[in-house]
């Protein structure tokens, strides 16, 4: 499969803590373990022309992974529209962490996508809710992250088609942290963890989930639905 | 409850067939039976200033009903945004028939909302799928409409939270014709029937469904969720 | 509405701590606040003839509330079957706390309904997940219980039709603690809190949720579906 | 994968029409195309000892396919319980056509599973509702069967986790004809077509759906959830 990892790539430029954790950028870290899983991977970032998401790149992408935080508003509306059309046309999309506030996620959800948050080095436990789901393969009863940013309910999303993970946070909150959606001919997975100042994407369980989700989000091999004016069954007499 | 019936009100100006069926406009017909059910009703139409949807009207509306077809693109984006924010804030929204392609519905769904259609005077049967749902109260096993426009699958919507009605059409198609969604603090109901050249909104069963849906879509009486930076439980020691 | 509160009523006989908290039994406490809300309430307990659930009682019940723990196996299969048939026929059912392992709940779910548990006087927070749902009316962002038994995921239930509350527990677990289901013509609500050694059913928020759920679970006023051999449309020629 | 095709195998003994269509039995026909797809297949029938479902067979089965009609009541409750436990433990289950009334399906659904039916050689069209779902791969907009038994709504099942196909019938009915459910660690797919007097399982599209569903229903490779008394996080002080 062809996977494109999109990253805003701004924290990495500004914050040495982030750069130390992710010397090749968050996109580089993710691309690394996706590639090892046998996929063809390319990366794209905000400051490239067309944010790195040219028509050629988009048309060649089976599954896209999206990480953004500081600069959601700088993402061009026309590019967002193109990405959305690709999703509705069958491309898989994985939205990570602060991507909950990205234009592409909000546009696919139809809601505000707001939440509670707190940066306090809290322990997070992501409990598996759907043990039969392929996204949970190889994962134990929960994933534990020693320190993460807290995200808490209410999370202003549509009820997910499938609730895969629910997070517990030390400070008293819970969160729907793994959510699947179908949109048009495409599949969307939101996965909560991944604050830039923690080494979350180096965690093996987190990598397993993302690799599983890439496989799950693969486009279905079928012709797309036809819309518009339709002919009736031949056996129905015209009126 | 305060109900606002919004109608594009263009077919009624152009087409004597439509005007004959709905001399007070589609909005007038709907307002009539909603009012009889004991609600306070106002109407609003496209060609009024701000499409009749001033801040006062919006803030005073518990449930809005939306009918549009020819002129979706003429609805001002800023007004659509206001209506959407009211839905996310708790206002109920009923979207009727060709409103599937309205800006407000597409924006709340996040998908293309396209479908198959055919104007061939076909019989439609709307079968009840959720017999326990309050929207189906007083309805038999199905609603039969002698002649309606056909809408067929694939209907490009997110899987509904609840599938209330499924339509059968003479020419060979089926359609998810009654769908509920929760968005933010608001409830949305899409209801298929109501092509302008048929007397569908004079049908008693159709009126019953719309009246039931108005009650179902009433805003919940509670404070809205709080988003943003959150304090931890006092029992968690600071780090 | 006619509400029947069913309680196993065994802990109250054996354990003075429980009797002190609920001098009229758990059923008496629940019946009290349901009655104050304006419903006609009767109670029924395990050791009564037919567990207090005679045909007259069952046929006269709009919504039933179920609490059991120690003696699920003592509930007669024939009575369970009758209760189930009433639910499928439209009666609402609220299953509380350890009722997750009752025959009636397991039979309606089709799964094992097992879970993790711990008795350690832990704080519980029930977060509102569906702010537009009538069951959450009058409830803030969460309900906090100073001490409760812990129930943790994985909870072996079908994905709920609607996930209304999610619980956080001090010791590191989360739980889907408010779940709605439709079964046949009836509505089912599972609500987690209520371990017998804590005064949970004296908590005002808990009472509000149960009262809201009684209203939500009211039978829909409509004829039941007809099953079996069906006649075709008259317009279809016989073959 | 190891697939077991279970068939009641009674119509084949009694009715020469059925025997002509399925000389190796319905189980033989299904086993044939599943085997060609590269799976190891065994068959089992009602009149074998333990209905052919010994512990060895059950423990060696990844996905089971179930066809029954005349003799649901003859299936031993203890065997049904074993099959159910295997599903909850991860085994996939495909229930076909009149299997809607089998003990195993009713037990996993928790509802009556009744429906409308009519034998009148009617045309059926199964429309694809979820174009992104792997079960629909290789299928066009709909599958058309020239003649089938009609099954009509209301179908007394829980709302499916995913509605994959909806059927249109010539005589005026619709039906939720492809439904997925998760139960415990297992996946269940109900697929409507396959009345014994029509050559439905020789239809290529029908075979494609069943083969897709076998792949989709494969058990997830992970440890099963642990239930029961649980230890708290080490950081929570005992009380």
PDB file of C-alpha atoms in Angstrom, chain D residues 72-227:
ATOM      1  CA  UNK D  72     -34.052 -25.566  14.294  1.00  0.00           C
ATOM      2  CA  UNK D  73     -35.686 -27.174  17.306  1.00  0.00           C
ATOM      3  CA  UNK D  74     -33.798 -30.423  16.786  1.00  0.00           C
ATOM      4  CA  UNK D  75     -30.449 -28.734  17.334  1.00  0.00           C
ATOM      5  CA  UNK D  76     -29.252 -29.695  20.790  1.00  0.00           C
ATOM      6  CA  UNK D  77     -29.122 -26.842  23.300  1.00  0.00           C
ATOM      7  CA  UNK D  78     -25.763 -28.006  24.597  1.00  0.00           C
ATOM      8  CA  UNK D  79     -24.244 -27.816  21.111  1.00  0.00           C
ATOM      9  CA  UNK D  80     -25.740 -24.376  20.591  1.00  0.00           C
ATOM     10  CA  UNK D  81     -24.131 -23.270  23.853  1.00  0.00           C
ATOM     11  CA  UNK D  82     -20.750 -24.557  22.682  1.00  0.00           C
ATOM     12  CA  UNK D  83     -21.031 -22.768  19.348  1.00  0.00           C
ATOM     13  CA  UNK D  84     -22.039 -19.569  21.148  1.00  0.00           C
ATOM     14  CA  UNK D  85     -19.076 -19.802  23.480  1.00  0.00           C
ATOM     15  CA  UNK D  86     -16.764 -20.260  20.515  1.00  0.00           C
ATOM     16  CA  UNK D  87     -18.215 -17.121  18.905  1.00  0.00           C
ATOM     17  CA  UNK D  88     -17.785 -15.103  22.105  1.00  0.00           C
ATOM     18  CA  UNK D  89     -14.244 -16.503  22.228  1.00  0.00           C
ATOM     19  CA  UNK D  90     -13.448 -15.234  18.736  1.00  0.00           C
ATOM     20  CA  UNK D  91     -14.797 -17.619  16.097  1.00  0.00           C
ATOM     21  CA  UNK D  92     -16.494 -15.900  13.165  1.00  0.00           C
ATOM     22  CA  UNK D  93     -20.074 -16.887  12.343  1.00  0.00           C
ATOM     23  CA  UNK D  94     -21.988 -16.421   9.083  1.00  0.00           C
ATOM     24  CA  UNK D  95     -25.713 -17.043   9.388  1.00  0.00           C
ATOM     25  CA  UNK D  96     -27.525 -17.555   6.104  1.00  0.00           C
ATOM     26  CA  UNK D  97     -31.155 -17.030   5.091  1.00  0.00           C
ATOM     27  CA  UNK D  98     -33.587 -19.069   7.224  1.00  0.00           C
ATOM     28  CA  UNK D  99     -30.841 -19.368   9.824  1.00  0.00           C
ATOM     29  CA  UNK D 100     -32.390 -16.136  11.156  1.00  0.00           C
ATOM     30  CA  UNK D 101     -34.591 -18.431  13.250  1.00  0.00           C
ATOM     31  CA  UNK D 102     -31.813 -20.760  14.414  1.00  0.00           C
ATOM     32  CA  UNK D 103     -31.182 -21.100  18.119  1.00  0.00           C
ATOM     33  CA  UNK D 104     -27.616 -19.852  17.723  1.00  0.00           C
ATOM     34  CA  UNK D 105     -28.659 -16.640  15.954  1.00  0.00           C
ATOM     35  CA  UNK D 106     -31.553 -15.863  18.281  1.00  0.00           C
ATOM     36  CA  UNK D 107     -29.336 -16.486  21.275  1.00  0.00           C
ATOM     37  CA  UNK D 108     -26.651 -14.103  19.991  1.00  0.00           C
ATOM     38  CA  UNK D 109     -29.181 -11.412  19.070  1.00  0.00           C
ATOM     39  CA  UNK D 110     -31.401 -11.472  22.162  1.00  0.00           C
ATOM     40  CA  UNK D 111     -34.522 -10.798  20.096  1.00  0.00           C
ATOM     41  CA  UNK D 112     -37.224 -12.852  18.367  1.00  0.00           C
ATOM     42  CA  UNK D 113     -35.622 -12.549  14.887  1.00  0.00           C
ATOM     43  CA  UNK D 114     -39.019 -12.869  13.226  1.00  0.00           C
ATOM     44  CA  UNK D 115     -39.833 -11.335   9.839  1.00  0.00           C
ATOM     45  CA  UNK D 116     -42.343 -11.316   6.983  1.00  0.00           C
ATOM     46  CA  UNK D 117     -41.943 -13.884   4.193  1.00  0.00           C
ATOM     47  CA  UNK D 118     -43.582 -14.953   0.957  1.00  0.00           C
ATOM     48  CA  UNK D 119     -42.729 -17.607  -1.619  1.00  0.00           C
ATOM     49  CA  UNK D 120     -43.721 -16.058  -4.938  1.00  0.00           C
ATOM     50  CA  UNK D 121     -40.683 -16.207  -7.238  1.00  0.00           C
ATOM     51  CA  UNK D 122     -40.012 -12.517  -6.755  1.00  0.00           C
ATOM     52  CA  UNK D 123     -37.096 -10.547  -8.052  1.00  0.00           C
ATOM     53  CA  UNK D 124     -34.714  -9.397  -5.295  1.00  0.00           C
ATOM     54  CA  UNK D 125     -32.188  -6.603  -5.480  1.00  0.00           C
ATOM     55  CA  UNK D 126     -29.593  -6.323  -2.711  1.00  0.00           C
ATOM     56  CA  UNK D 127     -28.311  -2.745  -2.698  1.00  0.00           C
ATOM     57  CA  UNK D 128     -24.857  -1.957  -1.268  1.00  0.00           C
ATOM     58  CA  UNK D 129     -25.216   0.431   1.674  1.00  0.00           C
ATOM     59  CA  UNK D 130     -21.609   0.522   2.936  1.00  0.00           C
ATOM     60  CA  UNK D 131     -19.369   0.918  -0.101  1.00  0.00           C
ATOM     61  CA  UNK D 132     -16.190   1.035   1.998  1.00  0.00           C
ATOM     62  CA  UNK D 133     -16.804  -2.308   3.690  1.00  0.00           C
ATOM     63  CA  UNK D 134     -14.553  -5.265   2.778  1.00  0.00           C
ATOM     64  CA  UNK D 135     -17.611  -7.516   2.532  1.00  0.00           C
ATOM     65  CA  UNK D 136     -18.727  -5.527  -0.555  1.00  0.00           C
ATOM     66  CA  UNK D 137     -15.458  -5.822  -2.483  1.00  0.00           C
ATOM     67  CA  UNK D 138     -15.993  -6.851  -6.070  1.00  0.00           C
ATOM     68  CA  UNK D 139     -19.740  -6.214  -5.910  1.00  0.00           C
ATOM     69  CA  UNK D 140     -21.417  -3.618  -8.127  1.00  0.00           C
ATOM     70  CA  UNK D 141     -24.144  -1.277  -6.943  1.00  0.00           C
ATOM     71  CA  UNK D 142     -26.475  -4.160  -6.287  1.00  0.00           C
ATOM     72  CA  UNK D 143     -26.859  -7.900  -6.638  1.00  0.00           C
ATOM     73  CA  UNK D 144     -29.903  -9.005  -8.594  1.00  0.00           C
ATOM     74  CA  UNK D 145     -31.545 -12.375  -8.086  1.00  0.00           C
ATOM     75  CA  UNK D 146     -34.264 -13.189 -10.605  1.00  0.00           C
ATOM     76  CA  UNK D 147     -36.284 -15.282  -8.186  1.00  0.00           C
ATOM     77  CA  UNK D 148     -36.064 -15.572  -4.443  1.00  0.00           C
ATOM     78  CA  UNK D 149     -38.240 -15.977  -1.416  1.00  0.00           C
ATOM     79  CA  UNK D 150     -39.244 -12.598  -0.020  1.00  0.00           C
ATOM     80  CA  UNK D 151     -38.192 -11.590   3.489  1.00  0.00           C
ATOM     81  CA  UNK D 152     -39.680  -8.304   4.668  1.00  0.00           C
ATOM     82  CA  UNK D 153     -39.436  -5.813   7.511  1.00  0.00           C
ATOM     83  CA  UNK D 154     -39.987  -5.558  10.312  1.00  0.00           C
ATOM     84  CA  UNK D 155     -37.026  -7.872  10.956  1.00  0.00           C
ATOM     85  CA  UNK D 156     -36.871  -8.276  14.717  1.00  0.00           C
ATOM     86  CA  UNK D 157     -33.120  -7.908  15.272  1.00  0.00           C
ATOM     87  CA  UNK D 158     -31.020  -5.437  17.214  1.00  0.00           C
ATOM     88  CA  UNK D 159     -29.884  -2.547  15.017  1.00  0.00           C
ATOM     89  CA  UNK D 160     -26.841  -4.012  13.256  1.00  0.00           C
ATOM     90  CA  UNK D 161     -23.388  -2.618  13.996  1.00  0.00           C
ATOM     91  CA  UNK D 162     -23.105  -2.152  10.252  1.00  0.00           C
ATOM     92  CA  UNK D 163     -25.854  -2.368   7.637  1.00  0.00           C
ATOM     93  CA  UNK D 164     -24.119  -3.681   4.508  1.00  0.00           C
ATOM     94  CA  UNK D 165     -26.988  -4.617   2.174  1.00  0.00           C
ATOM     95  CA  UNK D 166     -30.652  -3.667   1.923  1.00  0.00           C
ATOM     96  CA  UNK D 167     -33.010  -5.749  -0.227  1.00  0.00           C
ATOM     97  CA  UNK D 168     -35.797  -4.623  -2.514  1.00  0.00           C
ATOM     98  CA  UNK D 169     -38.512  -7.132  -3.432  1.00  0.00           C
ATOM     99  CA  UNK D 170     -40.919  -6.983  -6.324  1.00  0.00           C
ATOM    100  CA  UNK D 171     -43.986  -7.308  -4.115  1.00  0.00           C
ATOM    101  CA  UNK D 172     -43.422  -4.175  -2.067  1.00  0.00           C
ATOM    102  CA  UNK D 173     -41.092  -5.055   0.810  1.00  0.00           C
ATOM    103  CA  UNK D 174     -37.599  -4.090   1.929  1.00  0.00           C
ATOM    104  CA  UNK D 175     -35.210  -5.966   4.216  1.00  0.00           C
ATOM    105  CA  UNK D 176     -31.932  -5.458   6.039  1.00  0.00           C
ATOM    106  CA  UNK D 177     -30.256  -8.322   4.226  1.00  0.00           C
ATOM    107  CA  UNK D 178     -26.591  -7.920   5.182  1.00  0.00           C
ATOM    108  CA  UNK D 179     -25.886  -7.132   8.840  1.00  0.00           C
ATOM    109  CA  UNK D 180     -22.709  -7.293  10.915  1.00  0.00           C
ATOM    110  CA  UNK D 181     -22.517  -7.718  14.679  1.00  0.00           C
ATOM    111  CA  UNK D 182     -19.688  -8.054  17.156  1.00  0.00           C
ATOM    112  CA  UNK D 183     -20.374 -10.405  20.043  1.00  0.00           C
ATOM    113  CA  UNK D 184     -17.661 -10.918  22.656  1.00  0.00           C
ATOM    114  CA  UNK D 185     -14.411 -11.491  20.745  1.00  0.00           C
ATOM    115  CA  UNK D 186     -16.254 -12.789  17.683  1.00  0.00           C
ATOM    116  CA  UNK D 187     -17.826 -11.357  14.564  1.00  0.00           C
ATOM    117  CA  UNK D 188     -21.217 -12.318  13.146  1.00  0.00           C
ATOM    118  CA  UNK D 189     -22.594 -11.662   9.658  1.00  0.00           C
ATOM    119  CA  UNK D 190     -26.199 -12.328   8.710  1.00  0.00           C
ATOM    120  CA  UNK D 191     -26.800 -12.655   4.953  1.00  0.00           C
ATOM    121  CA  UNK D 192     -30.350 -13.066   3.718  1.00  0.00           C
ATOM    122  CA  UNK D 193     -30.393 -14.853   0.339  1.00  0.00           C
ATOM    123  CA  UNK D 194     -30.456 -18.586  -0.146  1.00  0.00           C
ATOM    124  CA  UNK D 195     -33.901 -20.179  -0.240  1.00  0.00           C
ATOM    125  CA  UNK D 196     -33.390 -23.866  -0.945  1.00  0.00           C
ATOM    126  CA  UNK D 197     -35.475 -24.022  -4.128  1.00  0.00           C
ATOM    127  CA  UNK D 198     -33.409 -21.416  -5.988  1.00  0.00           C
ATOM    128  CA  UNK D 199     -29.812 -21.726  -7.206  1.00  0.00           C
ATOM    129  CA  UNK D 200     -28.740 -18.724  -5.148  1.00  0.00           C
ATOM    130  CA  UNK D 201     -25.471 -20.190  -3.845  1.00  0.00           C
ATOM    131  CA  UNK D 202     -24.371 -20.792  -7.429  1.00  0.00           C
ATOM    132  CA  UNK D 203     -24.616 -17.041  -8.091  1.00  0.00           C
ATOM    133  CA  UNK D 204     -21.128 -15.537  -8.372  1.00  0.00           C
ATOM    134  CA  UNK D 205     -21.931 -12.331  -6.523  1.00  0.00           C
ATOM    135  CA  UNK D 206     -23.452 -14.265  -3.652  1.00  0.00           C
ATOM    136  CA  UNK D 207     -20.337 -16.413  -3.510  1.00  0.00           C
ATOM    137  CA  UNK D 208     -18.152 -13.313  -3.525  1.00  0.00           C
ATOM    138  CA  UNK D 209     -20.023 -11.837  -0.560  1.00  0.00           C
ATOM    139  CA  UNK D 210     -19.717 -15.080   1.416  1.00  0.00           C
ATOM    140  CA  UNK D 211     -16.011 -15.372   0.634  1.00  0.00           C
ATOM    141  CA  UNK D 212     -15.465 -11.734   1.623  1.00  0.00           C
ATOM    142  CA  UNK D 213     -17.402 -12.310   4.828  1.00  0.00           C
ATOM    143  CA  UNK D 214     -15.268 -15.325   5.729  1.00  0.00           C
ATOM    144  CA  UNK D 215     -12.173 -13.137   5.529  1.00  0.00           C
ATOM    145  CA  UNK D 216     -13.820 -10.319   7.458  1.00  0.00           C
ATOM    146  CA  UNK D 217     -14.981 -12.683  10.225  1.00  0.00           C
ATOM    147  CA  UNK D 218     -11.511 -14.097  10.876  1.00  0.00           C
ATOM    148  CA  UNK D 219     -10.669 -14.141  14.595  1.00  0.00           C
ATOM    149  CA  UNK D 220      -8.492 -11.243  15.745  1.00  0.00           C
ATOM    150  CA  UNK D 221      -5.017 -12.383  16.767  1.00  0.00           C
ATOM    151  CA  UNK D 222      -4.876 -11.258  20.363  1.00  0.00           C
ATOM    152  CA  UNK D 223      -5.267 -12.458  23.905  1.00  0.00           C
ATOM    153  CA  UNK D 224      -8.807 -12.555  25.213  1.00  0.00           C
ATOM    154  CA  UNK D 225     -10.026 -10.072  27.854  1.00  0.00           C
ATOM    155  CA  UNK D 226      -9.613 -11.019  31.511  1.00  0.00           C
ATOM    156  CA  UNK D 227     -12.692 -10.756  33.710  1.00  0.00           C
TER     157      UNK D 227
END
